[in-house]
Tab-separated table of C-alpha atoms and ligand atoms in Angstrom:
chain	number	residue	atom	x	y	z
A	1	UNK	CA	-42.029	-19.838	-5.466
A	2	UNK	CA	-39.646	-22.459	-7.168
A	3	UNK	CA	-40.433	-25.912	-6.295
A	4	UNK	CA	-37.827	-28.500	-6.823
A	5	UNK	CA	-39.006	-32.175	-6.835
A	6	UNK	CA	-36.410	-35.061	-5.851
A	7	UNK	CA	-36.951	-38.738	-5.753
A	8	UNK	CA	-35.139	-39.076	-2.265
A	9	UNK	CA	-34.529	-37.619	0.187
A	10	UNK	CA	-30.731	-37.686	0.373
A	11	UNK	CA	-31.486	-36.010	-3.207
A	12	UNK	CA	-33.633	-33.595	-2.094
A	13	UNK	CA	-30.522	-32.287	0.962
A	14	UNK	CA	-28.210	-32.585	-1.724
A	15	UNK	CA	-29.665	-30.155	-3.836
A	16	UNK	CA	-30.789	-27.560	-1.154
A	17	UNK	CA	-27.286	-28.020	0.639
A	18	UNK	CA	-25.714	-26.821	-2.879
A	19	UNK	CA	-27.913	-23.814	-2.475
A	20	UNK	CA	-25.998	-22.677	0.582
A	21	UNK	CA	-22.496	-23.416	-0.399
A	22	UNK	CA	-23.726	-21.402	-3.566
A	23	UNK	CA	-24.385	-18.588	-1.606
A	24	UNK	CA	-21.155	-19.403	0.638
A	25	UNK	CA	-19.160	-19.453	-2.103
A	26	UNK	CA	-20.185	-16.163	-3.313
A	27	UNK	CA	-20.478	-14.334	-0.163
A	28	UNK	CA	-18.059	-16.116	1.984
A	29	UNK	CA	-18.985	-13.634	5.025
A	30	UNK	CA	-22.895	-14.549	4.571
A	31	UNK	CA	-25.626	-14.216	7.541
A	32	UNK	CA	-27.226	-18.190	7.188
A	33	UNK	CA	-30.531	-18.455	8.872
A	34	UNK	CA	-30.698	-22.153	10.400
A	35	UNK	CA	-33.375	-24.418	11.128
A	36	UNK	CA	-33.624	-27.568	13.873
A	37	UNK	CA	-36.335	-30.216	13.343
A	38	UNK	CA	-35.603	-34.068	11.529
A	39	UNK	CA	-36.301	-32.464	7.882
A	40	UNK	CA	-32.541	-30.443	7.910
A	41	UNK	CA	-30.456	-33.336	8.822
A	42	UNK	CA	-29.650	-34.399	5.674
A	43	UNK	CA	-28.674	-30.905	4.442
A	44	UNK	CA	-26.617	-30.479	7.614
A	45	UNK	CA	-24.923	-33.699	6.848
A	46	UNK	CA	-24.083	-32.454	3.154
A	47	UNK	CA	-23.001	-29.494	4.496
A	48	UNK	CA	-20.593	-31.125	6.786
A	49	UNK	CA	-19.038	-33.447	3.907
A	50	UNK	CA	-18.797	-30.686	1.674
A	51	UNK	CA	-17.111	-29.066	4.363
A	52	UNK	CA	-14.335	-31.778	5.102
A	53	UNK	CA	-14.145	-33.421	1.546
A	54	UNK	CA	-14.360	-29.546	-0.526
A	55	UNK	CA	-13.475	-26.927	1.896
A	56	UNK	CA	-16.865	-25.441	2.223
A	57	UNK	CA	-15.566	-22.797	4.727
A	58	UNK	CA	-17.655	-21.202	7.376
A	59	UNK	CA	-14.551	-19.137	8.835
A	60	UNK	CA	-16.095	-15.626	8.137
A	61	UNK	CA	-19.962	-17.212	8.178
A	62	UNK	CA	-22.728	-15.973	10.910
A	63	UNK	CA	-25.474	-18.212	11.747
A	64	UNK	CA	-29.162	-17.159	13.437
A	65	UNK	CA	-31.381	-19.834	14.602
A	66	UNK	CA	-34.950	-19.836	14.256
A	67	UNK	CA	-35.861	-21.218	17.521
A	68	UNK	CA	-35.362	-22.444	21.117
A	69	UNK	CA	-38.056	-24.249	24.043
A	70	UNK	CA	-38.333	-21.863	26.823
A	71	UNK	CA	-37.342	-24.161	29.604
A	72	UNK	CA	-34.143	-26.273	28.307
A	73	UNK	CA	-30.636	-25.346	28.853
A	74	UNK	CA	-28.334	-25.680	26.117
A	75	UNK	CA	-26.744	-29.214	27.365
A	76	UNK	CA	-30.338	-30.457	27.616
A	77	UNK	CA	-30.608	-33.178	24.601
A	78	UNK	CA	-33.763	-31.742	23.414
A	79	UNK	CA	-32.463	-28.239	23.069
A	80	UNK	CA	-31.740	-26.571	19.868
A	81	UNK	CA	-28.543	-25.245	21.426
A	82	UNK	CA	-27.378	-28.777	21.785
A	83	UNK	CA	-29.134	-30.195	18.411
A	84	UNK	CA	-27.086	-27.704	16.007
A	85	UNK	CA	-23.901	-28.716	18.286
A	86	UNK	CA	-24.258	-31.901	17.598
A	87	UNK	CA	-25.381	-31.716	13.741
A	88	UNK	CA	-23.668	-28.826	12.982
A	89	UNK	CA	-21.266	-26.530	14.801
A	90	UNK	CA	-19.007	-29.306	16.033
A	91	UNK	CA	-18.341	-30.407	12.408
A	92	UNK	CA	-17.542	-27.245	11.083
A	93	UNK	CA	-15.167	-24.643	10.898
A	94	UNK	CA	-17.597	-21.469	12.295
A	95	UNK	CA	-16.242	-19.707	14.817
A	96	UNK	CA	-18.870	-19.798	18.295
A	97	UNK	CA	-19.215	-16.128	18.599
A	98	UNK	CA	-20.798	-15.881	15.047
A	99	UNK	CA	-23.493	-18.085	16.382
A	100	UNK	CA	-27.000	-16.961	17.880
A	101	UNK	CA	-29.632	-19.278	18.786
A	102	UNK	CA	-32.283	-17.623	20.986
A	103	UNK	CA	-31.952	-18.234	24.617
A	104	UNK	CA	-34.563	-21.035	26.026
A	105	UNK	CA	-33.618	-19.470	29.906
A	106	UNK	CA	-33.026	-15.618	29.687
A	107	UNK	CA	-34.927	-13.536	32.343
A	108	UNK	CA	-36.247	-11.315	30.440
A	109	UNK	CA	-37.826	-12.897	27.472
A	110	UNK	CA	-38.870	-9.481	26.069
A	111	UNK	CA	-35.474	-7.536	26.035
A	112	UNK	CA	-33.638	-10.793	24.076
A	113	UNK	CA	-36.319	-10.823	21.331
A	114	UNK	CA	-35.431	-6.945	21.098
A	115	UNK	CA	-32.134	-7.892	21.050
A	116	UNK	CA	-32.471	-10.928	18.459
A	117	UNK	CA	-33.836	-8.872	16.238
A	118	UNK	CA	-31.489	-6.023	16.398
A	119	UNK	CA	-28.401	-8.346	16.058
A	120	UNK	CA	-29.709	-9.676	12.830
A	121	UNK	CA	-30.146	-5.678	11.559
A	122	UNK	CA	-26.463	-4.852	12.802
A	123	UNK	CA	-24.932	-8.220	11.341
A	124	UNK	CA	-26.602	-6.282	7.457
A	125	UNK	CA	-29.904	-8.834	7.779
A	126	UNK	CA	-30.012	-12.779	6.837
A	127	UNK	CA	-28.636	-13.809	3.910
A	128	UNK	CA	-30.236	-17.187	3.061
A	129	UNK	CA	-33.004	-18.574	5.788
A	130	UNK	CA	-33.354	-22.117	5.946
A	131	UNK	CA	-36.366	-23.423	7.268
A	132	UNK	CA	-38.563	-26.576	7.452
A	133	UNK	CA	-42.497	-26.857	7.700
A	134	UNK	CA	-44.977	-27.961	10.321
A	135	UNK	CA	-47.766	-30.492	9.783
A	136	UNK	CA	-49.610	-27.786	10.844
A	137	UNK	CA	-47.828	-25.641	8.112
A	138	UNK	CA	-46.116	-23.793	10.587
A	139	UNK	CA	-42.379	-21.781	9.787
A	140	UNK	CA	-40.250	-21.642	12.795
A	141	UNK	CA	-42.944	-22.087	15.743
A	142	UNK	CA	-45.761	-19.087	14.202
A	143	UNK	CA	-48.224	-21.464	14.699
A	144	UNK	CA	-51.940	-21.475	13.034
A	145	UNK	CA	-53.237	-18.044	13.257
A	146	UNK	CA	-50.197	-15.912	14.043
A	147	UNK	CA	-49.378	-12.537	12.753
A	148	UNK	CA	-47.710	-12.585	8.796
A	149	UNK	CA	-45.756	-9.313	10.418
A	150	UNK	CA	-45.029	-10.743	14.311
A	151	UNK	CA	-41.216	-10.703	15.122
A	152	UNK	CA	-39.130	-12.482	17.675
A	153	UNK	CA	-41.390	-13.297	20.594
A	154	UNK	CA	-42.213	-16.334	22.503
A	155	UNK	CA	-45.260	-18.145	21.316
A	156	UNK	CA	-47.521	-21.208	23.010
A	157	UNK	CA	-47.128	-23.972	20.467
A	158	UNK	CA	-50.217	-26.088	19.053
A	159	UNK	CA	-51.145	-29.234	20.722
A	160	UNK	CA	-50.412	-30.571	17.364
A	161	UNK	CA	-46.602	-29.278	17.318
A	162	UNK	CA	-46.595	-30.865	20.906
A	163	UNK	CA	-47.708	-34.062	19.559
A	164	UNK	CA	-45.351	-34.177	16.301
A	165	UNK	CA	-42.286	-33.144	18.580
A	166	UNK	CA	-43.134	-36.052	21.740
A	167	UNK	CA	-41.178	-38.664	19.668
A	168	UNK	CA	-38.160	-36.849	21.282
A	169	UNK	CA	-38.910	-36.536	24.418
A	170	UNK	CA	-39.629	-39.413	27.235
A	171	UNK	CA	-43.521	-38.258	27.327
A	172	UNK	CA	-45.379	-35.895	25.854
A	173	UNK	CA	-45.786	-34.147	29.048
A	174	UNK	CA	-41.802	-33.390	28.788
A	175	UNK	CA	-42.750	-31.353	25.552
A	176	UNK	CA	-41.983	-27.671	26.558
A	177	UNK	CA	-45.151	-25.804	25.953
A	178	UNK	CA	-43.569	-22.049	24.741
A	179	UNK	CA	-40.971	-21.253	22.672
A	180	UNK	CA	-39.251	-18.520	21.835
A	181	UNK	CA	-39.157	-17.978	17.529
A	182	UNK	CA	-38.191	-15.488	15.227
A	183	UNK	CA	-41.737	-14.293	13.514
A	184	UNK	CA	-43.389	-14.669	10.023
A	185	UNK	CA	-42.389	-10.528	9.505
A	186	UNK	CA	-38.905	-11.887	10.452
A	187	UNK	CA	-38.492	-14.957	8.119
A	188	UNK	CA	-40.112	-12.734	5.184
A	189	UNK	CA	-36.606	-10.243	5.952
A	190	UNK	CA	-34.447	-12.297	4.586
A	191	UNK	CA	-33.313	-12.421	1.434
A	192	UNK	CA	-33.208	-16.075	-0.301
A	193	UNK	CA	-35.291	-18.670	1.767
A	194	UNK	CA	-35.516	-22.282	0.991
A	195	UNK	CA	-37.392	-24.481	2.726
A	196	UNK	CA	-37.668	-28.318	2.640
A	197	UNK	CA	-39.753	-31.006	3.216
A	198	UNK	CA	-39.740	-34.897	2.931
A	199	UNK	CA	-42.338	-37.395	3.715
A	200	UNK	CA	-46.120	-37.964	3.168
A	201	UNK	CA	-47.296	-36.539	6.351
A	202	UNK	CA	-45.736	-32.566	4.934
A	203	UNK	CA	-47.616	-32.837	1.922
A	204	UNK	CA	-50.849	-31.399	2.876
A	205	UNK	CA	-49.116	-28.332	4.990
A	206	UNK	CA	-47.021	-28.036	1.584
A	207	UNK	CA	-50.108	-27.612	-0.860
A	208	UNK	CA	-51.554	-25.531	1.150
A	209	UNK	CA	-48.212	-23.471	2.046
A	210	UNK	CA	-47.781	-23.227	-1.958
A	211	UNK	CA	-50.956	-23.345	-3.553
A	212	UNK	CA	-53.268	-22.385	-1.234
A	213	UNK	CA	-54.323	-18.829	0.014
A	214	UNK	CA	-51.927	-16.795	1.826
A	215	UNK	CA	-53.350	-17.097	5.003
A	216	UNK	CA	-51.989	-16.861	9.208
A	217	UNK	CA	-53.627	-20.460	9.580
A	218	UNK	CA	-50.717	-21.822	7.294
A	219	UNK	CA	-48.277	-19.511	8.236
A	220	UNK	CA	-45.504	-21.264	5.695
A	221	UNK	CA	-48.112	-19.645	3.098
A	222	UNK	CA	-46.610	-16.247	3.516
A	223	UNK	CA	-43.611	-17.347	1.776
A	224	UNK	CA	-45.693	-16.716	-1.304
A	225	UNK	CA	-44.614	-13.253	-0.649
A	226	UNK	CA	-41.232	-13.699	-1.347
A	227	UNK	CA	-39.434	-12.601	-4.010
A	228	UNK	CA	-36.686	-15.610	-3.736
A	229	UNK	CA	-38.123	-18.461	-2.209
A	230	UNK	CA	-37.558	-22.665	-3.404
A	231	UNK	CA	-39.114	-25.308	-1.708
A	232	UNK	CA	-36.954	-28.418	-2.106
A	233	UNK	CA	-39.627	-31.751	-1.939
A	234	UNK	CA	-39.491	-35.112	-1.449
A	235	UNK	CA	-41.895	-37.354	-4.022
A	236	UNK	CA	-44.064	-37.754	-1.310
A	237	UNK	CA	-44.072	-34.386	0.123
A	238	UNK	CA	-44.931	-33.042	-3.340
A	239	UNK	CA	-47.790	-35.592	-3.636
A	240	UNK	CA	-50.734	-33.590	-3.046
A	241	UNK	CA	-49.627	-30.284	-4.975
A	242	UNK	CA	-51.939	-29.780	-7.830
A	243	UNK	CA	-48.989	-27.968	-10.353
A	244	UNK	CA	-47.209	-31.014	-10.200
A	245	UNK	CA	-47.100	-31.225	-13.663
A	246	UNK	CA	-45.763	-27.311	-14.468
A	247	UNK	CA	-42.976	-27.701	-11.480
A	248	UNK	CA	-41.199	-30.382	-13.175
A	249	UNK	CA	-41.530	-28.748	-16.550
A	250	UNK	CA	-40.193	-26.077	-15.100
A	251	UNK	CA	-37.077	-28.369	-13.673
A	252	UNK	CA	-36.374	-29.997	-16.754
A	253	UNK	CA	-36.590	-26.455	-18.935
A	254	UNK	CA	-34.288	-24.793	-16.450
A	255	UNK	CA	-30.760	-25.247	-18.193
A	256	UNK	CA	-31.823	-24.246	-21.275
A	257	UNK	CA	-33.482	-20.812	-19.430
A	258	UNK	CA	-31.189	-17.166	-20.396
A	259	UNK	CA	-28.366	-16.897	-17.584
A	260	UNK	CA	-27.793	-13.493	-18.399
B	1	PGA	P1	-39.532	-31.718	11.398
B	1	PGA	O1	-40.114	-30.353	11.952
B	1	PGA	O2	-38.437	-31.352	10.426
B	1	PGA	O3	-38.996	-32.444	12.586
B	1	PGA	O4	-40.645	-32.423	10.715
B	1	PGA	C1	-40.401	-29.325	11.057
B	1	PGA	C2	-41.061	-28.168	11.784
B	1	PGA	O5	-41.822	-28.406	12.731
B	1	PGA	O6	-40.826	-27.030	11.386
C-alpha cells in the first residue's frame, strides 16, 4: 500500500480527487466505485470544481455505490441515494442511468445483490473504488469479522457503526440496523482503490488496516492484498502508524522515482 500524508484535510481531498480525474482523464468511459460517509466530502467537492472550473467530464463515466440502509427511500435525507444527489450527481455532468447505488427497499434483497454484482461484471468491473474507513476499520459496511471473500449482501451493522452514524439521525434509535454493501471479495475486484481518512478518531482503524495483520476483524486490512491501493491521510489520521517515517520518505523520493 502507498500512504500519502497531508497536513489538511482540504489537502488530503485534493490530492485523492486528482487521482480520479487521473484516471478520468485517461479512461474517460471509467467504472468509479463511490463512497458516502463525512470523510469523501471534500473529494466530492474537488471533484465538482474541477468539474465546472476544468471540464472534468463524467459524460461517458459509470458510477457503483458501495452502500445503502435497508429501510430509507431515496428522498429520505439519510439515504445514500439522496447523499450522492446532493454531493455529487446534481453537480455533475453524469448521465442518471450510469448510476447504481444499491436499493435500501427492493423486495427481494437476494436477487438485487445477484444483480449488483453482475452489473458491475457486464459494465468490464470497477475501475477505481473509492472508499473511506470505519472506526471499527470497517470498508463499505463488512463489519468486524466478515468474510475477506463475501459479496453484495445485506449485513447487520456493529453497535459501534450505529453509534458513529447517530450524529445524523434525530436518535440513535432512527439508525437503520441492516444495510445492504458490496463485500470485502467485491472491493478487492477492483482495480485501483484509494481510500481516505482524516481525523484522530481513524487513526487506530488505519494502523491496524495498514500495519497490522490481515485479518476479518479489520476488514479495511484486506486491502493489503491489493496490488494498487493508496491511502490518502490526514496528520492526525496517520498519527498512530508506526512507518511514519518510511511513508514520507517515500513521498518526498517519489519525483525523482523511473517513470518508465
Ligand atoms: P465517515 O464514515 O466518513 O463518516 O467517518 C466512514 C465509514 O464508516 O466508512
Amino acid at each position: 500500500m502507498e500512504v500519502i500524508i497531508s497536513e489538511t484535510y482540504e489537502e488530503m481531498s485534493r490530492l485523492a480527487a486528482r487521482e480520479v480525474a487521473r484516471m478520468l482523464n485517461s479512461k474517460p468511459n471509467a467504472v468509479l466505485g463511490l463512497a458516502t460517509g463525512s470523510t469523501p466530502l471534500g473529494l466530492y467537492k474537488e471533484l465538482v470544481r474541477m468539474h465546472k472550473e476544468e471540464g472534468l467530464d463524467f459524460s461517458q463515466v459509470t458510477t457503483f455505490n458501495l452502500d445503502e440502509y435497508v429501510g430509507l427511500t431515496k428522498d429520505h435525507p439519510q439515504s445514500y441515494h439522496y447523499f450522492m444527489h446532493e454531493n455529487l450527481f446534481k453537480h455533475i455532468n453524469i448521465p442518471v442511468q450510469n448510476v447504481y447505488i444499491p436499493s435500501g427497499t427492493t423486495d427481494n434483497y437476494r436477487a438485487f445483490c445477484a444483480w449488483y454484482e453482475q452489473r458491475i461484471r457486464e459494465v468490464g468491473g470497477i475501475d477505481l473504488q473509492i472508499l473511506g474507513i470505519g472506526s471499527d476499520g470497517h470498508i463499505a459496511f463488512n463489519e468486524p469479522s466478515s468474510s475477506l471473500g463475501s459479496r453484495t449482501r445485506i449485513k447487520t451493522l456493529a453497535r459501534q457503526t450505529i453509534e458513529d452514524n447517530a450524529r445524523f439521525f434525530e436518535k440513535i434509535e432512527d439508525v437503520p440496523v441492516f444495510a445492504i454493501t458490496m463485500g470485502v471479495g467485491t472491493i478487492l475486484e477492483a482495480r485501483q482503490i484509494i481510500l481516505v481518512a482524516n481525523g484522530e478518531k481513524k487513526a487506530d482503524a488505519v494502523a491496524r488496516a495498514v500495519e497490522g495483520p490481515v485479518t476479518s476483524m479489520i476488514t479495511a486490512s484486506a486491502l493489503q492484498l491489493h496490488p494498487d491501493c493508496t491511502v490518502f491521510l490526514d496528520r492526525p489520521a496517520a498519527g498512530k502508524l508506526q512507518m511514519i517515517d518510511y511513508y514520507q520518505w517515500v513521498q518526498a523520493k517519489q519525483p525523482g522515482a523511473p517513470k518508465t
